[in-house]
Amino acid sequence: MTAELFTLFLASTVRLAVPLLFAATGELVSERAGVVNMSVEGMMLTGAFGGAMGAAYTGSPMLGLCCAILAVLPIAVLQSVMTNTLRANQIVTGIGINIMALGVTTLGYRALFGARSRDIIPGFDAWSPPLLGQIPLVGGVFQQVWLFYLAAAIIAVVGYVLARTGLGIVLRAAGDNPQSVIRSGAPLKGVRHAAVIFTGVMSALGGAFLSIGDIHTFTEGMTNGAGYLAIVAVIFGSWRLWRTVAACLLFGAATALQFQLPAFGIHIPNALLIMMPYLLALLAVAGVVGHQTAPRALTQN
């Protein structure tokens, strides 16, 4: 393996992990508050569609990013109301929203662009911060869209809030011992509503990265299960932030191998390479990769 190929592999791993990092961080916050947000896939797809439409019609990827968030917020509110207020089953409502999002985005895409359009839309360009891009061997890894650095900053803030602040204590208590939150006078439902809304914003950023940060177009169902992988990353990481981040990077590396192994001279059936991230996800959910300890009140309305 040459140094150039190794750098390309690392850069691809990071780039492919970015949408998972956004969505999984949001999902982690939601699940630590006791809510399994299965609609992450639909939220990411809606964010990708909203970002693409906004960028295409305004000519501004930044406005497209705003449109992505605005498009996902109603879905996040719907999910939150159904699970936290109406006490509907969290799994069923999430899957239902995913199906609805797939139908709506497919219909909208075909109506606006045609069934097989691959129109290039305005998007964000990759850039490298000063000095970091000059580091030997790994400098190319930092040639990323600025959303990657936003994801890193949000992860750091979330880690600090969960571990060092009163808000983090209340949020973790909402998922482990809801009655203690109620007895303390903190609004349990308010905390859970806020957690689900946060998940929606993060999923919108992850979806927008796919359409206007990475490939600069939109295709039907372009998330390809990324939302489900984000949920699995939380399980894989045993509901701990830094382990969840590592899981996202692992899934990114598994996806990057689909494109890099042939360049390394290693020939493996393409179907097996495509299956790798999902096989890792299956092993994580099955508990093969280690013991997972979920928040005790997870899915309990």
PDB file of C-alpha atoms in Angstrom:
ATOM      1  CA  MET A   1       0.000   0.000   0.000  1.00  0.00           C
ATOM      2  CA  THR A   2       1.465   3.346  -1.011  1.00  0.00           C
ATOM      3  CA  ALA A   3       1.321   6.415   1.191  1.00  0.00           C
ATOM      4  CA  GLU A   4      -1.046   8.094  -1.289  1.00  0.00           C
ATOM      5  CA  LEU A   5      -3.507   5.189  -1.190  1.00  0.00           C
ATOM      6  CA  PHE A   6      -3.353   5.066   2.598  1.00  0.00           C
ATOM      7  CA  THR A   7      -4.097   8.790   2.848  1.00  0.00           C
ATOM      8  CA  LEU A   8      -6.947   8.407   0.363  1.00  0.00           C
ATOM      9  CA  PHE A   9      -8.392   5.558   2.422  1.00  0.00           C
ATOM     10  CA  LEU A  10      -8.266   7.603   5.636  1.00  0.00           C
ATOM     11  CA  ALA A  11      -9.835  10.628   3.931  1.00  0.00           C
ATOM     12  CA  SER A  12     -12.604   8.462   2.457  1.00  0.00           C
ATOM     13  CA  THR A  13     -13.252   6.864   5.847  1.00  0.00           C
ATOM     14  CA  VAL A  14     -13.729  10.254   7.478  1.00  0.00           C
ATOM     15  CA  ARG A  15     -15.884  11.599   4.629  1.00  0.00           C
ATOM     16  CA  LEU A  16     -18.176   8.565   4.614  1.00  0.00           C
ATOM     17  CA  ALA A  17     -18.473   8.663   8.421  1.00  0.00           C
ATOM     18  CA  VAL A  18     -19.596  12.318   8.613  1.00  0.00           C
ATOM     19  CA  PRO A  19     -23.345  11.758   8.003  1.00  0.00           C
ATOM     20  CA  LEU A  20     -23.272   8.895  10.523  1.00  0.00           C
ATOM     21  CA  LEU A  21     -21.493  11.104  13.067  1.00  0.00           C
ATOM     22  CA  PHE A  22     -24.216  13.740  12.828  1.00  0.00           C
ATOM     23  CA  ALA A  23     -27.121  11.302  13.029  1.00  0.00           C
ATOM     24  CA  ALA A  24     -25.604   8.990  15.644  1.00  0.00           C
ATOM     25  CA  THR A  25     -24.751  11.882  17.968  1.00  0.00           C
ATOM     26  CA  GLY A  26     -28.340  13.068  17.786  1.00  0.00           C
ATOM     27  CA  GLU A  27     -29.661   9.540  18.297  1.00  0.00           C
ATOM     28  CA  LEU A  28     -27.361   9.038  21.277  1.00  0.00           C
ATOM     29  CA  VAL A  29     -28.816  12.103  22.990  1.00  0.00           C
ATOM     30  CA  SER A  30     -32.355  10.894  22.260  1.00  0.00           C
ATOM     31  CA  GLU A  31     -31.717   7.395  23.574  1.00  0.00           C
ATOM     32  CA  ARG A  32     -29.926   8.639  26.676  1.00  0.00           C
ATOM     33  CA  ALA A  33     -33.158  10.543  27.329  1.00  0.00           C
ATOM     34  CA  GLY A  34     -35.148   7.306  26.911  1.00  0.00           C
ATOM     35  CA  VAL A  35     -36.492   7.696  23.360  1.00  0.00           C
ATOM     36  CA  VAL A  36     -35.539   5.377  20.504  1.00  0.00           C
ATOM     37  CA  ASN A  37     -35.857   7.556  17.419  1.00  0.00           C
ATOM     38  CA  MET A  38     -36.266   5.008  14.625  1.00  0.00           C
ATOM     39  CA  SER A  39     -37.209   7.802  12.212  1.00  0.00           C
ATOM     40  CA  VAL A  40     -33.572   8.884  11.825  1.00  0.00           C
ATOM     41  CA  GLU A  41     -33.466   7.290   8.372  1.00  0.00           C
ATOM     42  CA  GLY A  42     -36.501   9.275   7.217  1.00  0.00           C
ATOM     43  CA  MET A  43     -35.155  12.454   8.781  1.00  0.00           C
ATOM     44  CA  MET A  44     -31.812  12.052   6.994  1.00  0.00           C
ATOM     45  CA  LEU A  45     -33.542  11.389   3.675  1.00  0.00           C
ATOM     46  CA  THR A  46     -35.788  14.421   4.138  1.00  0.00           C
ATOM     47  CA  GLY A  47     -32.761  16.523   5.050  1.00  0.00           C
ATOM     48  CA  ALA A  48     -30.957  15.378   1.917  1.00  0.00           C
ATOM     49  CA  PHE A  49     -33.997  16.224  -0.201  1.00  0.00           C
ATOM     50  CA  GLY A  50     -34.650  19.575   1.494  1.00  0.00           C
ATOM     51  CA  GLY A  51     -30.996  20.555   1.195  1.00  0.00           C
ATOM     52  CA  ALA A  52     -30.882  19.612  -2.479  1.00  0.00           C
ATOM     53  CA  MET A  53     -34.095  21.453  -3.313  1.00  0.00           C
ATOM     54  CA  GLY A  54     -33.046  24.534  -1.371  1.00  0.00           C
ATOM     55  CA  ALA A  55     -29.623  24.677  -2.990  1.00  0.00           C
ATOM     56  CA  ALA A  56     -31.020  24.006  -6.472  1.00  0.00           C
ATOM     57  CA  TYR A  57     -33.675  26.727  -6.340  1.00  0.00           C
ATOM     58  CA  THR A  58     -31.706  29.403  -4.483  1.00  0.00           C
ATOM     59  CA  GLY A  59     -28.262  28.660  -5.884  1.00  0.00           C
ATOM     60  CA  SER A  60     -26.861  28.790  -2.341  1.00  0.00           C
ATOM     61  CA  PRO A  61     -25.751  25.647  -0.499  1.00  0.00           C
ATOM     62  CA  MET A  62     -25.961  27.544   2.802  1.00  0.00           C
ATOM     63  CA  LEU A  63     -29.629  28.303   2.180  1.00  0.00           C
ATOM     64  CA  GLY A  64     -29.994  24.688   1.134  1.00  0.00           C
ATOM     65  CA  LEU A  65     -28.633  23.654   4.537  1.00  0.00           C
ATOM     66  CA  CYS A  66     -31.215  25.879   6.230  1.00  0.00           C
ATOM     67  CA  CYS A  67     -33.948  24.332   4.070  1.00  0.00           C
ATOM     68  CA  ALA A  68     -32.803  20.864   5.124  1.00  0.00           C
ATOM     69  CA  ILE A  69     -33.262  21.715   8.793  1.00  0.00           C
ATOM     70  CA  LEU A  70     -36.621  23.401   8.178  1.00  0.00           C
ATOM     71  CA  ALA A  71     -37.828  20.378   6.205  1.00  0.00           C
ATOM     72  CA  VAL A  72     -36.946  17.957   8.998  1.00  0.00           C
ATOM     73  CA  LEU A  73     -38.263  19.948  11.950  1.00  0.00           C
ATOM     74  CA  PRO A  74     -41.952  19.073  11.300  1.00  0.00           C
ATOM     75  CA  ILE A  75     -41.027  15.387  11.169  1.00  0.00           C
ATOM     76  CA  ALA A  76     -39.090  15.664  14.420  1.00  0.00           C
ATOM     77  CA  VAL A  77     -42.022  17.426  16.072  1.00  0.00           C
ATOM     78  CA  LEU A  78     -44.404  14.747  14.773  1.00  0.00           C
ATOM     79  CA  GLN A  79     -42.160  11.983  16.115  1.00  0.00           C
ATOM     80  CA  SER A  80     -41.834  13.726  19.470  1.00  0.00           C
ATOM     81  CA  VAL A  81     -45.541  14.369  19.884  1.00  0.00           C
ATOM     82  CA  MET A  82     -46.490  10.825  18.936  1.00  0.00           C
ATOM     83  CA  THR A  83     -44.000   9.181  21.289  1.00  0.00           C
ATOM     84  CA  ASN A  84     -43.761  11.627  24.194  1.00  0.00           C
ATOM     85  CA  THR A  85     -47.247  13.130  24.283  1.00  0.00           C
ATOM     86  CA  LEU A  86     -49.502  10.484  22.741  1.00  0.00           C
ATOM     87  CA  ARG A  87     -47.317   7.631  24.088  1.00  0.00           C
ATOM     88  CA  ALA A  88     -47.371   5.749  20.796  1.00  0.00           C
ATOM     89  CA  ASN A  89     -44.985   2.853  20.242  1.00  0.00           C
ATOM     90  CA  GLN A  90     -41.581   4.366  19.481  1.00  0.00           C
ATOM     91  CA  ILE A  91     -40.460   1.657  17.063  1.00  0.00           C
ATOM     92  CA  VAL A  92     -43.681   1.525  15.040  1.00  0.00           C
ATOM     93  CA  THR A  93     -44.035   5.286  14.705  1.00  0.00           C
ATOM     94  CA  GLY A  94     -40.418   5.661  13.626  1.00  0.00           C
ATOM     95  CA  ILE A  95     -40.703   3.026  10.916  1.00  0.00           C
ATOM     96  CA  GLY A  96     -43.962   4.574   9.733  1.00  0.00           C
ATOM     97  CA  ILE A  97     -42.309   7.978   9.428  1.00  0.00           C
ATOM     98  CA  ASN A  98     -39.438   6.416   7.470  1.00  0.00           C
ATOM     99  CA  ILE A  99     -41.872   4.941   4.960  1.00  0.00           C
ATOM    100  CA  MET A 100     -43.691   8.259   4.665  1.00  0.00           C
ATOM    101  CA  ALA A 101     -40.420  10.158   4.126  1.00  0.00           C
ATOM    102  CA  LEU A 102     -39.323   7.750   1.403  1.00  0.00           C
ATOM    103  CA  GLY A 103     -42.626   8.193  -0.427  1.00  0.00           C
ATOM    104  CA  VAL A 104     -42.741  11.970  -0.096  1.00  0.00           C
ATOM    105  CA  THR A 105     -39.135  12.546  -1.172  1.00  0.00           C
ATOM    106  CA  THR A 106     -39.461  10.149  -4.108  1.00  0.00           C
ATOM    107  CA  LEU A 107     -42.647  11.867  -5.291  1.00  0.00           C
ATOM    108  CA  GLY A 108     -41.109  15.308  -4.844  1.00  0.00           C
ATOM    109  CA  TYR A 109     -37.917  14.333  -6.633  1.00  0.00           C
ATOM    110  CA  ARG A 110     -39.752  12.926  -9.635  1.00  0.00           C
ATOM    111  CA  ALA A 111     -42.101  15.902  -9.820  1.00  0.00           C
ATOM    112  CA  LEU A 112     -39.327  18.481  -9.672  1.00  0.00           C
ATOM    113  CA  PHE A 113     -36.453  16.809 -11.498  1.00  0.00           C
ATOM    114  CA  GLY A 114     -37.856  13.847 -13.373  1.00  0.00           C
ATOM    115  CA  ALA A 115     -37.573  10.143 -12.656  1.00  0.00           C
ATOM    116  CA  ARG A 116     -33.929   9.684 -13.662  1.00  0.00           C
ATOM    117  CA  SER A 117     -32.424  13.145 -13.339  1.00  0.00           C
ATOM    118  CA  ARG A 118     -28.867  13.455 -12.028  1.00  0.00           C
ATOM    119  CA  ASP A 119     -28.651  17.235 -12.175  1.00  0.00           C
ATOM    120  CA  ILE A 120     -25.657  18.693 -10.370  1.00  0.00           C
ATOM    121  CA  ILE A 121     -26.709  21.188  -7.705  1.00  0.00           C
ATOM    122  CA  PRO A 122     -24.690  23.859  -5.877  1.00  0.00           C
ATOM    123  CA  GLY A 123     -22.839  22.378  -2.936  1.00  0.00           C
ATOM    124  CA  PHE A 124     -20.052  22.940  -0.461  1.00  0.00           C
ATOM    125  CA  ASP A 125     -16.451  22.485  -1.559  1.00  0.00           C
ATOM    126  CA  ALA A 126     -13.812  20.703   0.475  1.00  0.00           C
ATOM    127  CA  TRP A 127     -11.081  22.776   2.077  1.00  0.00           C
ATOM    128  CA  SER A 128      -8.174  22.202   4.426  1.00  0.00           C
ATOM    129  CA  PRO A 129      -7.415  24.329   7.505  1.00  0.00           C
ATOM    130  CA  PRO A 130      -4.001  26.003   7.610  1.00  0.00           C
ATOM    131  CA  LEU A 131      -1.181  23.833   8.962  1.00  0.00           C
ATOM    132  CA  LEU A 132      -3.340  20.684   9.339  1.00  0.00           C
ATOM    133  CA  GLY A 133      -3.290  20.094   5.596  1.00  0.00           C
ATOM    134  CA  GLN A 134       0.521  20.228   5.626  1.00  0.00           C
ATOM    135  CA  ILE A 135       0.992  17.306   8.024  1.00  0.00           C
ATOM    136  CA  PRO A 136       2.906  14.515   6.258  1.00  0.00           C
ATOM    137  CA  LEU A 137       0.937  11.379   5.346  1.00  0.00           C
ATOM    138  CA  VAL A 138      -2.342  12.394   7.048  1.00  0.00           C
ATOM    139  CA  GLY A 139      -2.623  15.979   5.815  1.00  0.00           C
ATOM    140  CA  GLY A 140      -4.988  14.938   3.032  1.00  0.00           C
ATOM    141  CA  VAL A 141      -7.434  13.616   5.618  1.00  0.00           C
ATOM    142  CA  PHE A 142      -8.266  17.200   6.585  1.00  0.00           C
ATOM    143  CA  GLN A 143      -9.333  18.105   3.040  1.00  0.00           C
ATOM    144  CA  GLN A 144     -13.009  17.962   3.959  1.00  0.00           C
ATOM    145  CA  VAL A 145     -16.216  19.960   3.664  1.00  0.00           C
ATOM    146  CA  TRP A 146     -16.562  22.348   6.603  1.00  0.00           C
ATOM    147  CA  LEU A 147     -19.510  20.309   7.894  1.00  0.00           C
ATOM    148  CA  PHE A 148     -16.985  17.731   9.108  1.00  0.00           C
ATOM    149  CA  TYR A 149     -15.476  20.317  11.453  1.00  0.00           C
ATOM    150  CA  LEU A 150     -18.966  21.330  12.574  1.00  0.00           C
ATOM    151  CA  ALA A 151     -19.669  17.682  13.417  1.00  0.00           C
ATOM    152  CA  ALA A 152     -16.446  17.476  15.437  1.00  0.00           C
ATOM    153  CA  ALA A 153     -17.332  20.642  17.348  1.00  0.00           C
ATOM    154  CA  ILE A 154     -20.874  19.438  18.118  1.00  0.00           C
ATOM    155  CA  ILE A 155     -19.555  16.076  19.319  1.00  0.00           C
ATOM    156  CA  ALA A 156     -17.155  17.838  21.690  1.00  0.00           C
ATOM    157  CA  VAL A 157     -19.951  20.046  23.050  1.00  0.00           C
ATOM    158  CA  VAL A 158     -22.326  17.104  23.487  1.00  0.00           C
ATOM    159  CA  GLY A 159     -19.612  15.156  25.295  1.00  0.00           C
ATOM    160  CA  TYR A 160     -19.024  18.060  27.666  1.00  0.00           C
ATOM    161  CA  VAL A 161     -22.735  18.619  28.309  1.00  0.00           C
ATOM    162  CA  LEU A 162     -23.443  14.944  29.012  1.00  0.00           C
ATOM    163  CA  ALA A 163     -20.478  14.516  31.344  1.00  0.00           C
ATOM    164  CA  ARG A 164     -20.030  17.885  33.031  1.00  0.00           C
ATOM    165  CA  THR A 165     -23.302  19.791  33.272  1.00  0.00           C
ATOM    166  CA  GLY A 166     -26.583  19.635  35.157  1.00  0.00           C
ATOM    167  CA  LEU A 167     -28.434  19.379  31.864  1.00  0.00           C
ATOM    168  CA  GLY A 168     -26.460  16.242  31.089  1.00  0.00           C
ATOM    169  CA  ILE A 169     -27.368  14.748  34.471  1.00  0.00           C
ATOM    170  CA  VAL A 170     -31.070  15.442  33.892  1.00  0.00           C
ATOM    171  CA  LEU A 171     -30.926  14.063  30.364  1.00  0.00           C
ATOM    172  CA  ARG A 172     -29.213  10.849  31.466  1.00  0.00           C
ATOM    173  CA  ALA A 173     -31.650  10.498  34.363  1.00  0.00           C
ATOM    174  CA  ALA A 174     -34.560  10.784  31.903  1.00  0.00           C
ATOM    175  CA  GLY A 175     -33.333   7.584  30.291  1.00  0.00           C
ATOM    176  CA  ASP A 176     -32.277   5.737  33.450  1.00  0.00           C
ATOM    177  CA  ASN A 177     -34.722   6.850  36.124  1.00  0.00           C
ATOM    178  CA  PRO A 178     -37.560   9.067  34.851  1.00  0.00           C
ATOM    179  CA  GLN A 179     -39.241   9.193  38.254  1.00  0.00           C
ATOM    180  CA  SER A 180     -36.204  10.915  39.739  1.00  0.00           C
ATOM    181  CA  VAL A 181     -36.510  13.650  37.097  1.00  0.00           C
ATOM    182  CA  ILE A 182     -40.174  14.139  37.941  1.00  0.00           C
ATOM    183  CA  ARG A 183     -39.431  14.292  41.668  1.00  0.00           C
ATOM    184  CA  SER A 184     -36.711  16.871  41.079  1.00  0.00           C
ATOM    185  CA  GLY A 185     -39.230  19.173  39.388  1.00  0.00           C
ATOM    186  CA  ALA A 186     -37.542  19.044  35.983  1.00  0.00           C
ATOM    187  CA  PRO A 187     -39.906  18.663  33.002  1.00  0.00           C
ATOM    188  CA  LEU A 188     -39.419  15.058  31.860  1.00  0.00           C
ATOM    189  CA  LYS A 189     -41.468  15.476  28.709  1.00  0.00           C
ATOM    190  CA  GLY A 190     -39.734  18.746  27.916  1.00  0.00           C
ATOM    191  CA  VAL A 191     -36.340  17.073  28.144  1.00  0.00           C
ATOM    192  CA  ARG A 192     -37.442  14.250  25.877  1.00  0.00           C
ATOM    193  CA  HIS A 193     -39.099  16.634  23.398  1.00  0.00           C
ATOM    194  CA  ALA A 194     -35.872  18.630  23.189  1.00  0.00           C
ATOM    195  CA  ALA A 195     -33.804  15.458  22.705  1.00  0.00           C
ATOM    196  CA  VAL A 196     -35.949  14.304  19.774  1.00  0.00           C
ATOM    197  CA  ILE A 197     -35.850  17.762  18.170  1.00  0.00           C
ATOM    198  CA  PHE A 198     -32.067  17.771  18.536  1.00  0.00           C
ATOM    199  CA  THR A 199     -31.955  14.396  16.808  1.00  0.00           C
ATOM    200  CA  GLY A 200     -33.984  15.880  13.963  1.00  0.00           C
ATOM    201  CA  VAL A 201     -31.571  18.784  13.490  1.00  0.00           C
ATOM    202  CA  MET A 202     -28.558  16.479  13.567  1.00  0.00           C
ATOM    203  CA  SER A 203     -30.174  14.067  11.115  1.00  0.00           C
ATOM    204  CA  ALA A 204     -30.958  16.976   8.799  1.00  0.00           C
ATOM    205  CA  LEU A 205     -27.293  18.002   8.852  1.00  0.00           C
ATOM    206  CA  GLY A 206     -26.249  14.432   8.099  1.00  0.00           C
ATOM    207  CA  GLY A 207     -28.690  14.161   5.207  1.00  0.00           C
ATOM    208  CA  ALA A 208     -27.708  17.548   3.814  1.00  0.00           C
ATOM    209  CA  PHE A 209     -24.070  16.483   3.892  1.00  0.00           C
ATOM    210  CA  LEU A 210     -24.928  13.618   1.558  1.00  0.00           C
ATOM    211  CA  SER A 211     -26.663  15.770  -1.046  1.00  0.00           C
ATOM    212  CA  ILE A 212     -24.926  19.158  -0.928  1.00  0.00           C
ATOM    213  CA  GLY A 213     -21.712  18.333   0.900  1.00  0.00           C
ATOM    214  CA  ASP A 214     -20.636  15.150  -0.834  1.00  0.00           C
ATOM    215  CA  ILE A 215     -22.121  14.238  -4.232  1.00  0.00           C
ATOM    216  CA  HIS A 216     -23.934  17.525  -5.056  1.00  0.00           C
ATOM    217  CA  THR A 217     -27.111  15.858  -6.286  1.00  0.00           C
ATOM    218  CA  PHE A 218     -30.120  13.968  -4.973  1.00  0.00           C
ATOM    219  CA  THR A 219     -31.229  10.451  -5.820  1.00  0.00           C
ATOM    220  CA  GLU A 220     -34.168   8.406  -4.611  1.00  0.00           C
ATOM    221  CA  GLY A 221     -33.504   6.751  -1.264  1.00  0.00           C
ATOM    222  CA  MET A 222     -29.957   8.071  -1.289  1.00  0.00           C
ATOM    223  CA  THR A 223     -29.404   7.472   2.427  1.00  0.00           C
ATOM    224  CA  ASN A 224     -29.351   3.705   1.740  1.00  0.00           C
ATOM    225  CA  GLY A 225     -29.872   2.759   5.375  1.00  0.00           C
ATOM    226  CA  ALA A 226     -27.448   5.312   6.840  1.00  0.00           C
ATOM    227  CA  GLY A 227     -30.033   6.247   9.462  1.00  0.00           C
ATOM    228  CA  TYR A 228     -30.277   2.660  10.646  1.00  0.00           C
ATOM    229  CA  LEU A 229     -26.484   2.403  10.741  1.00  0.00           C
ATOM    230  CA  ALA A 230     -26.451   5.505  12.947  1.00  0.00           C
ATOM    231  CA  ILE A 231     -28.821   3.790  15.388  1.00  0.00           C
ATOM    232  CA  VAL A 232     -26.653   0.678  15.337  1.00  0.00           C
ATOM    233  CA  ALA A 233     -23.566   2.816  15.988  1.00  0.00           C
ATOM    234  CA  VAL A 234     -25.166   3.928  19.258  1.00  0.00           C
ATOM    235  CA  ILE A 235     -25.749   0.291  20.235  1.00  0.00           C
ATOM    236  CA  PHE A 236     -22.268  -0.676  19.031  1.00  0.00           C
ATOM    237  CA  GLY A 237     -20.877   2.124  21.199  1.00  0.00           C
ATOM    238  CA  SER A 238     -22.860   0.935  24.227  1.00  0.00           C
ATOM    239  CA  TRP A 239     -24.548   4.356  24.494  1.00  0.00           C
ATOM    240  CA  ARG A 240     -21.217   6.097  25.116  1.00  0.00           C
ATOM    241  CA  LEU A 241     -20.316   9.049  22.939  1.00  0.00           C
ATOM    242  CA  TRP A 242     -16.695   8.315  22.068  1.00  0.00           C
ATOM    243  CA  ARG A 243     -17.375   4.640  21.400  1.00  0.00           C
ATOM    244  CA  THR A 244     -20.265   5.697  19.167  1.00  0.00           C
ATOM    245  CA  VAL A 245     -17.898   7.979  17.250  1.00  0.00           C
ATOM    246  CA  ALA A 246     -15.483   5.068  16.854  1.00  0.00           C
ATOM    247  CA  ALA A 247     -18.317   2.890  15.552  1.00  0.00           C
ATOM    248  CA  CYS A 248     -19.208   5.521  12.944  1.00  0.00           C
ATOM    249  CA  LEU A 249     -15.598   5.641  11.794  1.00  0.00           C
ATOM    250  CA  LEU A 250     -15.531   1.838  11.627  1.00  0.00           C
ATOM    251  CA  PHE A 251     -18.630   1.810   9.425  1.00  0.00           C
ATOM    252  CA  GLY A 252     -17.049   4.550   7.305  1.00  0.00           C
ATOM    253  CA  ALA A 253     -13.908   2.449   6.902  1.00  0.00           C
ATOM    254  CA  ALA A 254     -15.935  -0.616   5.948  1.00  0.00           C
ATOM    255  CA  THR A 255     -17.709   1.408   3.260  1.00  0.00           C
ATOM    256  CA  ALA A 256     -14.444   2.947   2.040  1.00  0.00           C
ATOM    257  CA  LEU A 257     -13.007  -0.526   1.545  1.00  0.00           C
ATOM    258  CA  GLN A 258     -15.577  -1.112  -1.193  1.00  0.00           C
ATOM    259  CA  PHE A 259     -13.646   1.355  -3.326  1.00  0.00           C
ATOM    260  CA  GLN A 260     -10.117   0.931  -1.961  1.00  0.00           C
ATOM    261  CA  LEU A 261      -9.514  -2.830  -1.891  1.00  0.00           C
ATOM    262  CA  PRO A 262      -9.371  -3.177  -5.707  1.00  0.00           C
ATOM    263  CA  ALA A 263      -6.774  -0.384  -5.755  1.00  0.00           C
ATOM    264  CA  PHE A 264      -4.762  -2.333  -3.191  1.00  0.00           C
ATOM    265  CA  GLY A 265      -4.797  -5.342  -5.511  1.00  0.00           C
ATOM    266  CA  ILE A 266      -7.195  -7.291  -3.275  1.00  0.00           C
ATOM    267  CA  HIS A 267     -10.083  -8.734  -5.266  1.00  0.00           C
ATOM    268  CA  ILE A 268     -13.188  -9.593  -3.241  1.00  0.00           C
ATOM    269  CA  PRO A 269     -16.706  -9.986  -4.674  1.00  0.00           C
ATOM    270  CA  ASN A 270     -18.348  -6.556  -4.795  1.00  0.00           C
ATOM    271  CA  ALA A 271     -21.524  -7.856  -3.145  1.00  0.00           C
ATOM    272  CA  LEU A 272     -19.496  -8.909  -0.094  1.00  0.00           C
ATOM    273  CA  LEU A 273     -17.882  -5.471   0.143  1.00  0.00           C
ATOM    274  CA  ILE A 274     -21.262  -3.751  -0.039  1.00  0.00           C
ATOM    275  CA  MET A 275     -22.526  -6.037   2.716  1.00  0.00           C
ATOM    276  CA  MET A 276     -19.646  -5.339   5.121  1.00  0.00           C
ATOM    277  CA  PRO A 277     -21.074  -2.296   6.998  1.00  0.00           C
ATOM    278  CA  TYR A 278     -24.406  -4.053   7.467  1.00  0.00           C
ATOM    279  CA  LEU A 279     -22.728  -7.285   8.582  1.00  0.00           C
ATOM    280  CA  LEU A 280     -20.870  -5.307  11.239  1.00  0.00           C
ATOM    281  CA  ALA A 281     -24.176  -3.717  12.220  1.00  0.00           C
ATOM    282  CA  LEU A 282     -25.791  -7.147  12.545  1.00  0.00           C
ATOM    283  CA  LEU A 283     -22.960  -8.360  14.771  1.00  0.00           C
ATOM    284  CA  ALA A 284     -23.322  -5.243  16.932  1.00  0.00           C
ATOM    285  CA  VAL A 285     -27.080  -5.647  17.399  1.00  0.00           C
ATOM    286  CA  ALA A 286     -26.629  -9.358  18.132  1.00  0.00           C
ATOM    287  CA  GLY A 287     -24.207  -8.500  20.938  1.00  0.00           C
ATOM    288  CA  VAL A 288     -21.333 -10.423  19.381  1.00  0.00           C
ATOM    289  CA  VAL A 289     -18.962  -7.456  19.634  1.00  0.00           C
ATOM    290  CA  GLY A 290     -19.429  -7.040  23.362  1.00  0.00           C
ATOM    291  CA  HIS A 291     -21.898  -6.420  26.145  1.00  0.00           C
ATOM    292  CA  GLN A 292     -24.208  -3.434  25.729  1.00  0.00           C
ATOM    293  CA  THR A 293     -25.922  -1.699  28.634  1.00  0.00           C
ATOM    294  CA  ALA A 294     -28.875   0.370  27.454  1.00  0.00           C
ATOM    295  CA  PRO A 295     -30.508   3.150  29.490  1.00  0.00           C
ATOM    296  CA  ARG A 296     -32.919   1.384  31.843  1.00  0.00           C
ATOM    297  CA  ALA A 297     -35.999   3.379  30.780  1.00  0.00           C
ATOM    298  CA  LEU A 298     -35.289   3.209  27.041  1.00  0.00           C
ATOM    299  CA  THR A 299     -38.560   3.001  24.996  1.00  0.00           C
ATOM    300  CA  GLN A 300     -40.645   3.445  28.159  1.00  0.00           C
ATOM    301  CA  ASN A 301     -43.130   6.276  27.562  1.00  0.00           C
TER     302      ASN A 301
END
